């Protein structure tokens, strides 16, 4: 028997994972266009182990909830900034105007993407210009963000703890405001060393705000192509097993830029206009979760990966993790 066959039969003896044996994937609101494909990818993930995994997630309404138990709305990362008291009144009126002009373009189902990109660059540029020329203290964002550290999806902490334990790099991608994203993650105690936030961060000149740092992250370049040449790219480009999570259709492309041979599992959280959006989400994401305000499905995938990992490395099963090596 050659080595390939023997490793294959070893894997078989450890067990092929069947979707019907994974309770989280059999919930009524968990939809899949092609369950066989999902099953195939799960088995690739399980065989490849944690060292080949990375997770890429959107922030707003993906790590935060789309619907809270108390019904209170959750602010987006830009929304958190906009609520800060010291912003000049003209900032609010002018950024609102921009929102009303550009948001319809961003979600226009008819305009080609290439045309939209020009408008999005215009929007983020003008927004950066408005976010300039006045003093501003990060503590204002921290105060506002603290209200939303409890608005993370149920069992987000457990998800991030597992990712840390398995040393799986996590990329939180946001075309919003990075200062708010990091503040929420920090205050929720999940800004672990394996978590990297790529977003738009405030910059200062002579003690005053001076727009956003480069590179600009907008709706249509929010993917791993913007990482090329960066330290993070070097760290993750060999990790070809990828879980992508998002709530907007565009989030499904966040892994664009990784090698074509990669196996990517796209999980989409659908909440608004379920009926009208269902077909598009089903055709875009491998798994569509309808009004699911938890992290149970990504956790179930990681649990399968971890179980197999422990079978292969029994000394890890007693809770002692692999030799400490900061993932990032
Ligand atoms: C430049 N700009 C962009 N946005 C919105 O912020 C979103 C951030 O994009 P995203 O990171 O994909 O977050 P999402 O999870 O909310 O989809 C974009 O989709 C825009 O609609 C903005 N929203 C506000 N309030 N103010 C802004 O200046 C602004
Ligand atoms: Mg989102």
CSV table of C-alpha atoms and ligand atoms in Angstrom, one decimal:
chain,number,residue,atom,x,y,z
A,1,UNK,CA,0.0,0.0,0.0
A,2,UNK,CA,1.5,3.4,-0.9
A,3,UNK,CA,1.6,6.3,1.5
A,4,UNK,CA,-1.4,8.1,-0.1
A,5,UNK,CA,-3.6,5.0,0.3
A,6,UNK,CA,-2.5,4.5,3.8
A,7,UNK,CA,-3.2,8.0,4.9
A,8,UNK,CA,-6.5,7.9,3.1
A,9,UNK,CA,-7.5,4.7,4.9
A,10,UNK,CA,-6.3,6.2,8.2
A,11,UNK,CA,-8.6,9.2,7.5
A,12,UNK,CA,-11.5,6.8,6.7
A,13,UNK,CA,-11.0,5.0,10.0
A,14,UNK,CA,-11.3,8.4,11.7
A,15,UNK,CA,-14.6,8.9,9.9
A,16,UNK,CA,-16.0,10.8,7.0
A,17,UNK,CA,-18.2,13.6,8.3
A,18,UNK,CA,-21.8,13.5,7.1
A,19,UNK,CA,-23.9,16.7,7.2
A,20,UNK,CA,-26.8,14.9,8.7
A,21,UNK,CA,-24.7,14.1,11.8
A,22,UNK,CA,-23.9,17.8,12.5
A,23,UNK,CA,-27.0,19.2,14.4
A,24,UNK,CA,-26.1,22.9,13.7
A,25,UNK,CA,-26.4,22.3,10.0
A,26,UNK,CA,-29.7,20.5,10.3
A,27,UNK,CA,-31.6,23.4,11.8
A,28,UNK,CA,-34.6,24.6,10.0
A,29,UNK,CA,-33.2,28.1,9.3
A,30,UNK,CA,-29.8,26.7,8.0
A,31,UNK,CA,-30.1,26.6,4.2
A,32,UNK,CA,-27.8,25.2,1.6
A,33,UNK,CA,-28.1,25.2,-2.2
A,34,UNK,CA,-25.6,22.3,-2.5
A,35,UNK,CA,-25.3,20.3,0.7
A,36,UNK,CA,-22.9,17.9,-1.0
A,37,UNK,CA,-20.5,20.7,-1.7
A,38,UNK,CA,-20.7,21.8,1.9
A,39,UNK,CA,-20.0,18.3,3.1
A,40,UNK,CA,-17.0,18.0,0.7
A,41,UNK,CA,-15.5,21.2,2.0
A,42,UNK,CA,-16.1,20.3,5.6
A,43,UNK,CA,-14.2,17.0,5.1
A,44,UNK,CA,-11.4,19.0,3.4
A,45,UNK,CA,-11.2,21.3,6.4
A,46,UNK,CA,-11.3,18.3,8.9
A,47,UNK,CA,-8.5,16.5,7.0
A,48,UNK,CA,-6.4,19.6,6.6
A,49,UNK,CA,-6.5,20.5,10.2
A,50,UNK,CA,-6.3,23.9,12.0
A,51,UNK,CA,-2.9,24.8,10.5
A,52,UNK,CA,-4.5,25.2,7.1
A,53,UNK,CA,-7.4,27.3,8.3
A,54,UNK,CA,-8.1,31.0,8.4
A,55,UNK,CA,-11.3,32.9,9.1
A,56,UNK,CA,-12.3,36.1,7.4
A,57,UNK,CA,-15.3,38.0,8.8
A,58,UNK,CA,-17.2,41.2,8.2
A,59,UNK,CA,-17.8,43.2,11.3
A,60,UNK,CA,-21.1,45.2,11.2
A,61,UNK,CA,-24.1,42.8,11.6
A,62,UNK,CA,-21.9,39.8,11.2
A,63,UNK,CA,-19.9,39.9,14.5
A,64,UNK,CA,-22.6,42.2,15.8
A,65,UNK,CA,-26.2,41.1,15.8
A,66,UNK,CA,-28.7,42.0,13.2
A,67,UNK,CA,-31.4,41.8,15.8
A,68,UNK,CA,-31.0,42.1,19.6
A,69,UNK,CA,-33.1,40.5,22.4
A,70,UNK,CA,-34.2,43.9,23.7
A,71,UNK,CA,-35.0,45.1,20.2
A,72,UNK,CA,-32.5,48.0,20.5
A,73,UNK,CA,-30.8,48.9,17.2
A,74,UNK,CA,-27.1,48.2,16.9
A,75,UNK,CA,-25.0,51.0,15.6
A,76,UNK,CA,-22.5,50.4,12.7
A,77,UNK,CA,-18.9,51.3,13.1
A,78,UNK,CA,-19.4,54.6,11.3
A,79,UNK,CA,-22.6,55.0,13.3
A,80,UNK,CA,-20.7,54.7,16.6
A,81,UNK,CA,-18.3,57.5,15.5
A,82,UNK,CA,-21.2,59.7,14.2
A,83,UNK,CA,-22.8,59.6,17.7
A,84,UNK,CA,-19.8,61.1,19.4
A,85,UNK,CA,-20.7,64.4,21.0
A,86,UNK,CA,-17.7,66.6,20.1
A,87,UNK,CA,-18.2,66.3,16.4
A,88,UNK,CA,-18.9,69.7,14.7
A,89,UNK,CA,-22.6,70.0,13.8
A,90,UNK,CA,-21.7,70.5,10.1
A,91,UNK,CA,-20.0,67.1,10.1
A,92,UNK,CA,-23.3,65.3,10.9
A,93,UNK,CA,-25.3,67.2,8.3
A,94,UNK,CA,-22.7,66.8,5.5
A,95,UNK,CA,-22.0,63.1,6.1
A,96,UNK,CA,-25.8,62.5,6.1
A,97,UNK,CA,-26.0,64.2,2.8
A,98,UNK,CA,-23.2,62.0,1.4
A,99,UNK,CA,-25.0,58.9,2.8
A,100,UNK,CA,-28.2,59.8,1.0
A,101,UNK,CA,-26.4,60.4,-2.2
A,102,UNK,CA,-24.1,57.4,-2.3
A,103,UNK,CA,-25.8,54.6,-0.4
A,104,UNK,CA,-28.5,54.1,-3.1
A,105,UNK,CA,-25.6,53.8,-5.7
A,106,UNK,CA,-23.8,51.3,-3.5
A,107,UNK,CA,-26.8,49.0,-3.5
A,108,UNK,CA,-28.2,49.8,-7.0
A,109,UNK,CA,-28.9,46.3,-8.5
A,110,UNK,CA,-28.5,47.7,-12.0
A,111,UNK,CA,-25.3,49.8,-12.0
A,112,UNK,CA,-22.1,47.9,-13.1
A,113,UNK,CA,-19.5,47.3,-10.4
A,114,UNK,CA,-16.8,49.2,-12.2
A,115,UNK,CA,-19.0,52.3,-12.3
A,116,UNK,CA,-19.9,52.0,-8.6
A,117,UNK,CA,-16.3,51.8,-7.6
A,118,UNK,CA,-15.6,55.3,-8.8
A,119,UNK,CA,-18.6,56.6,-6.7
A,120,UNK,CA,-17.4,54.6,-3.6
A,121,UNK,CA,-13.9,56.1,-3.9
A,122,UNK,CA,-15.6,59.5,-4.1
A,123,UNK,CA,-17.8,58.8,-1.0
A,124,UNK,CA,-14.9,57.5,1.2
A,125,UNK,CA,-12.7,60.4,0.0
A,126,UNK,CA,-15.3,63.1,0.8
A,127,UNK,CA,-16.1,61.4,4.1
A,128,UNK,CA,-12.4,61.5,5.0
A,129,UNK,CA,-12.2,65.2,4.1
A,130,UNK,CA,-15.1,65.9,6.4
A,131,UNK,CA,-13.4,63.9,9.2
A,132,UNK,CA,-10.6,66.5,9.2
A,133,UNK,CA,-9.5,69.7,10.9
A,134,UNK,CA,-11.0,69.3,14.4
A,135,UNK,CA,-9.7,67.7,17.7
A,136,UNK,CA,-11.1,64.3,18.6
A,137,UNK,CA,-10.3,61.9,21.4
A,138,UNK,CA,-10.5,58.1,20.9
A,139,UNK,CA,-12.1,57.9,24.4
A,140,UNK,CA,-15.3,59.2,22.9
A,141,UNK,CA,-15.5,56.2,20.6
A,142,UNK,CA,-14.6,53.9,23.4
A,143,UNK,CA,-17.5,55.2,25.5
A,144,UNK,CA,-20.0,54.8,22.6
A,145,UNK,CA,-18.5,51.4,21.7
A,146,UNK,CA,-18.9,50.0,25.2
A,147,UNK,CA,-22.7,50.1,24.7
A,148,UNK,CA,-22.3,47.5,21.9
A,149,UNK,CA,-19.9,45.0,23.4
A,150,UNK,CA,-23.0,43.1,24.5
A,151,UNK,CA,-24.5,43.2,21.0
A,152,UNK,CA,-22.2,40.6,19.6
A,153,UNK,CA,-23.8,37.4,18.3
A,154,UNK,CA,-24.4,34.8,21.0
A,155,UNK,CA,-21.4,32.6,21.7
A,156,UNK,CA,-19.0,35.0,19.9
A,157,UNK,CA,-16.6,34.6,22.9
A,158,UNK,CA,-16.6,30.9,22.6
A,159,UNK,CA,-15.9,31.1,18.8
A,160,UNK,CA,-13.0,33.5,19.3
A,161,UNK,CA,-11.6,31.3,22.2
A,162,UNK,CA,-11.6,28.3,20.0
A,163,UNK,CA,-9.9,30.2,17.1
A,164,UNK,CA,-7.2,31.3,19.6
A,165,UNK,CA,-6.8,27.8,21.0
A,166,UNK,CA,-6.4,26.4,17.5
A,167,UNK,CA,-4.1,29.3,16.5
A,168,UNK,CA,-6.3,30.1,13.5
A,169,UNK,CA,-5.7,33.6,12.2
A,170,UNK,CA,-8.9,35.8,12.1
A,171,UNK,CA,-9.2,38.7,9.7
A,172,UNK,CA,-12.0,41.1,10.5
A,173,UNK,CA,-12.6,43.1,7.4
A,174,UNK,CA,-14.6,46.3,7.6
A,175,UNK,CA,-15.2,49.1,5.1
A,176,UNK,CA,-16.4,51.0,8.1
A,177,UNK,CA,-14.3,52.7,10.8
A,178,UNK,CA,-11.5,50.5,12.3
A,179,UNK,CA,-11.3,52.6,15.5
A,180,UNK,CA,-14.8,51.6,16.4
A,181,UNK,CA,-14.3,47.9,15.3
A,182,UNK,CA,-11.2,47.5,17.5
A,183,UNK,CA,-12.8,49.3,20.4
A,184,UNK,CA,-15.8,47.0,20.4
A,185,UNK,CA,-13.6,43.9,20.1
A,186,UNK,CA,-11.3,45.1,22.8
A,187,UNK,CA,-14.0,45.9,25.2
A,188,UNK,CA,-15.6,42.6,24.6
A,189,UNK,CA,-12.2,41.0,25.4
A,190,UNK,CA,-11.9,39.2,22.1
A,191,UNK,CA,-9.1,41.2,20.5
A,192,UNK,CA,-6.7,38.3,20.8
A,193,UNK,CA,-3.3,38.2,19.2
A,194,UNK,CA,-4.5,36.0,16.3
A,195,UNK,CA,-7.1,38.7,15.4
A,196,UNK,CA,-6.3,41.3,12.8
A,197,UNK,CA,-8.6,44.2,11.8
A,198,UNK,CA,-8.3,45.6,8.3
A,199,UNK,CA,-10.4,48.8,8.0
A,200,UNK,CA,-10.3,52.5,7.8
A,201,UNK,CA,-8.5,54.0,10.8
A,202,UNK,CA,-8.5,57.7,11.8
A,203,UNK,CA,-5.3,59.6,11.3
A,204,UNK,CA,-4.1,62.8,12.9
A,205,UNK,CA,-2.0,65.8,11.9
A,206,UNK,CA,-0.8,68.4,14.3
A,207,UNK,CA,-3.2,67.1,16.9
A,208,UNK,CA,-6.3,67.4,14.6
A,209,UNK,CA,-8.1,64.7,12.7
A,210,UNK,CA,-6.9,64.3,9.2
A,211,UNK,CA,-9.2,61.7,7.6
A,212,UNK,CA,-8.4,58.0,7.2
A,213,UNK,CA,-5.2,56.2,6.9
A,214,UNK,CA,-4.3,54.5,3.6
A,215,UNK,CA,-5.2,52.2,2.0
A,216,UNK,CA,-8.9,53.2,1.7
A,217,UNK,CA,-11.1,50.1,2.3
A,218,UNK,CA,-14.4,50.5,0.5
A,219,UNK,CA,-17.2,48.1,-0.3
A,220,UNK,CA,-15.6,46.8,-3.4
A,221,UNK,CA,-12.0,46.3,-2.5
A,222,UNK,CA,-12.9,44.7,0.8
A,223,UNK,CA,-11.0,41.5,0.0
A,224,UNK,CA,-7.6,39.8,0.3
A,225,UNK,CA,-6.3,41.6,-2.8
A,226,UNK,CA,-5.7,44.7,-0.6
A,227,UNK,CA,-3.4,42.5,1.6
A,228,UNK,CA,-0.9,41.7,-1.1
A,229,UNK,CA,2.6,42.6,0.0
A,230,UNK,CA,1.5,43.0,3.6
A,231,UNK,CA,2.8,41.0,6.6
A,232,UNK,CA,-0.6,39.6,7.1
A,233,UNK,CA,-0.7,38.2,3.6
A,234,UNK,CA,2.6,36.4,4.2
A,235,UNK,CA,1.1,34.9,7.3
A,236,UNK,CA,-2.1,33.6,5.7
A,237,UNK,CA,-1.4,32.9,2.1
A,238,UNK,CA,-0.5,29.3,2.8
A,239,UNK,CA,-3.7,28.8,4.7
A,240,UNK,CA,-5.9,27.6,1.9
A,241,UNK,CA,-8.9,26.5,4.0
A,242,UNK,CA,-11.0,29.5,4.6
A,243,UNK,CA,-14.3,30.3,6.4
A,244,UNK,CA,-15.8,33.6,5.2
A,245,UNK,CA,-18.7,35.1,7.1
A,246,UNK,CA,-20.8,38.1,6.2
A,247,UNK,CA,-24.2,39.6,6.1
A,248,UNK,CA,-24.0,41.5,2.8
A,249,UNK,CA,-23.8,39.8,-0.6
A,250,UNK,CA,-20.5,41.6,-1.3
A,251,UNK,CA,-19.0,40.0,1.9
A,252,UNK,CA,-18.8,36.7,0.0
A,253,UNK,CA,-15.9,38.0,-2.1
A,254,UNK,CA,-13.7,38.9,1.0
A,255,UNK,CA,-11.4,35.9,0.2
A,256,UNK,CA,-10.9,37.1,-3.4
A,257,UNK,CA,-7.1,37.2,-3.9
A,258,UNK,CA,-6.3,33.9,-2.2
A,259,UNK,CA,-5.0,31.0,-4.5
A,260,UNK,CA,-7.6,29.5,-6.8
A,261,UNK,CA,-7.0,26.1,-5.3
A,262,UNK,CA,-8.3,27.2,-1.9
A,263,UNK,CA,-11.4,25.7,-0.3
A,264,UNK,CA,-13.7,28.4,0.8
A,265,UNK,CA,-16.8,28.0,2.9
A,266,UNK,CA,-19.0,31.1,2.7
A,267,UNK,CA,-21.5,31.6,5.5
A,268,UNK,CA,-24.2,34.3,5.0
A,269,UNK,CA,-26.3,35.8,7.7
A,270,UNK,CA,-29.7,36.8,6.1
A,271,UNK,CA,-32.1,39.0,8.1
A,272,UNK,CA,-33.6,41.8,6.0
A,273,UNK,CA,-36.2,41.1,3.4
A,274,UNK,CA,-35.7,37.4,3.6
A,275,UNK,CA,-38.1,36.4,0.8
A,276,UNK,CA,-36.7,38.9,-1.7
A,277,UNK,CA,-33.1,38.2,-0.9
A,278,UNK,CA,-33.2,34.4,-0.5
A,279,UNK,CA,-32.3,33.4,-4.1
A,280,UNK,CA,-29.4,35.7,-4.3
A,281,UNK,CA,-28.0,34.7,-0.9
A,282,UNK,CA,-28.4,31.0,-1.8
A,283,UNK,CA,-26.5,31.5,-5.0
A,284,UNK,CA,-23.8,33.5,-3.2
A,285,UNK,CA,-23.2,31.7,0.1
A,286,UNK,CA,-22.6,28.0,0.7
A,287,UNK,CA,-24.6,28.2,3.9
A,288,UNK,CA,-27.4,30.8,4.5
A,289,UNK,CA,-28.5,31.4,8.1
A,290,UNK,CA,-31.9,33.0,8.3
A,291,UNK,CA,-32.3,35.3,11.4
A,292,UNK,CA,-29.6,33.4,13.2
A,293,UNK,CA,-28.1,35.6,15.9
A,294,UNK,CA,-25.5,33.1,17.1
A,295,UNK,CA,-22.1,31.8,16.1
A,296,UNK,CA,-23.3,28.2,16.4
A,297,UNK,CA,-22.7,27.2,12.8
A,298,UNK,CA,-19.1,28.4,12.5
A,299,UNK,CA,-18.5,26.9,15.9
A,300,UNK,CA,-19.8,23.6,14.8
A,301,UNK,CA,-17.4,23.6,11.8
A,302,UNK,CA,-14.5,24.4,14.2
A,303,UNK,CA,-15.6,21.7,16.6
A,304,UNK,CA,-15.3,19.0,13.9
A,305,UNK,CA,-11.8,20.3,13.0
A,306,UNK,CA,-10.7,20.3,16.6
A,307,UNK,CA,-12.1,16.9,17.3
A,308,UNK,CA,-10.1,15.3,14.5
A,309,UNK,CA,-7.0,17.3,15.5
A,310,UNK,CA,-7.3,15.9,19.0
A,311,UNK,CA,-7.6,12.4,17.6
A,312,UNK,CA,-4.4,12.9,15.7
A,313,UNK,CA,-2.6,14.6,18.6
A,314,UNK,CA,-4.0,12.9,21.7
A,315,UNK,CA,-1.7,14.9,24.0
A,316,UNK,CA,-3.7,18.0,23.0
A,317,UNK,CA,-7.0,16.5,24.1
A,318,UNK,CA,-6.5,17.3,27.8
A,319,UNK,CA,-6.8,21.0,27.1
A,320,UNK,CA,-3.1,21.8,26.8
A,321,UNK,CA,-2.7,23.7,23.6
A,322,UNK,CA,0.0,23.4,21.0
A,323,UNK,CA,3.3,25.0,21.9
A,324,UNK,CA,2.7,28.7,22.3
A,325,UNK,CA,3.3,30.5,19.0
A,326,UNK,CA,1.6,33.8,18.5
A,327,UNK,CA,-0.4,33.4,15.3
A,328,UNK,CA,0.2,37.0,14.3
B,1,LIG,C1,-18.0,56.3,3.6
B,1,LIG,N1,-19.1,55.6,4.3
B,1,LIG,C2,-19.5,54.4,4.0
B,1,LIG,N2,-20.5,54.0,4.8
B,1,LIG,C3,-21.2,52.7,4.8
B,1,LIG,O1,-20.5,51.9,5.7
B,1,LIG,C4,-20.6,50.6,5.2
B,1,LIG,C5,-19.3,49.9,5.7
B,1,LIG,O2,-19.1,48.7,5.0
B,1,LIG,P1,-18.9,47.3,5.5
B,1,LIG,O3,-17.6,47.2,6.3
B,1,LIG,O4,-19.0,46.3,4.4
B,1,LIG,O5,-19.9,47.2,6.6
B,1,LIG,P2,-21.4,46.6,6.7
B,1,LIG,O6,-21.2,45.4,7.5
B,1,LIG,O7,-22.1,47.7,7.3
B,1,LIG,O8,-21.8,46.2,5.3
B,1,LIG,C6,-20.7,50.7,3.7
B,1,LIG,O9,-21.4,49.6,3.1
B,1,LIG,C7,-21.4,52.1,3.5
B,1,LIG,O10,-22.7,51.9,3.2
B,1,LIG,C8,-20.7,55.0,5.6
B,1,LIG,N3,-21.6,55.2,6.6
B,1,LIG,C9,-21.6,56.3,7.3
B,1,LIG,N4,-22.5,56.4,8.3
B,1,LIG,N5,-20.8,57.3,7.1
B,1,LIG,C10,-19.8,57.3,6.1
B,1,LIG,O11,-19.1,58.2,5.9
B,1,LIG,C11,-19.8,56.1,5.3
B,2,LIG,MG1,-22.0,43.8,7.5
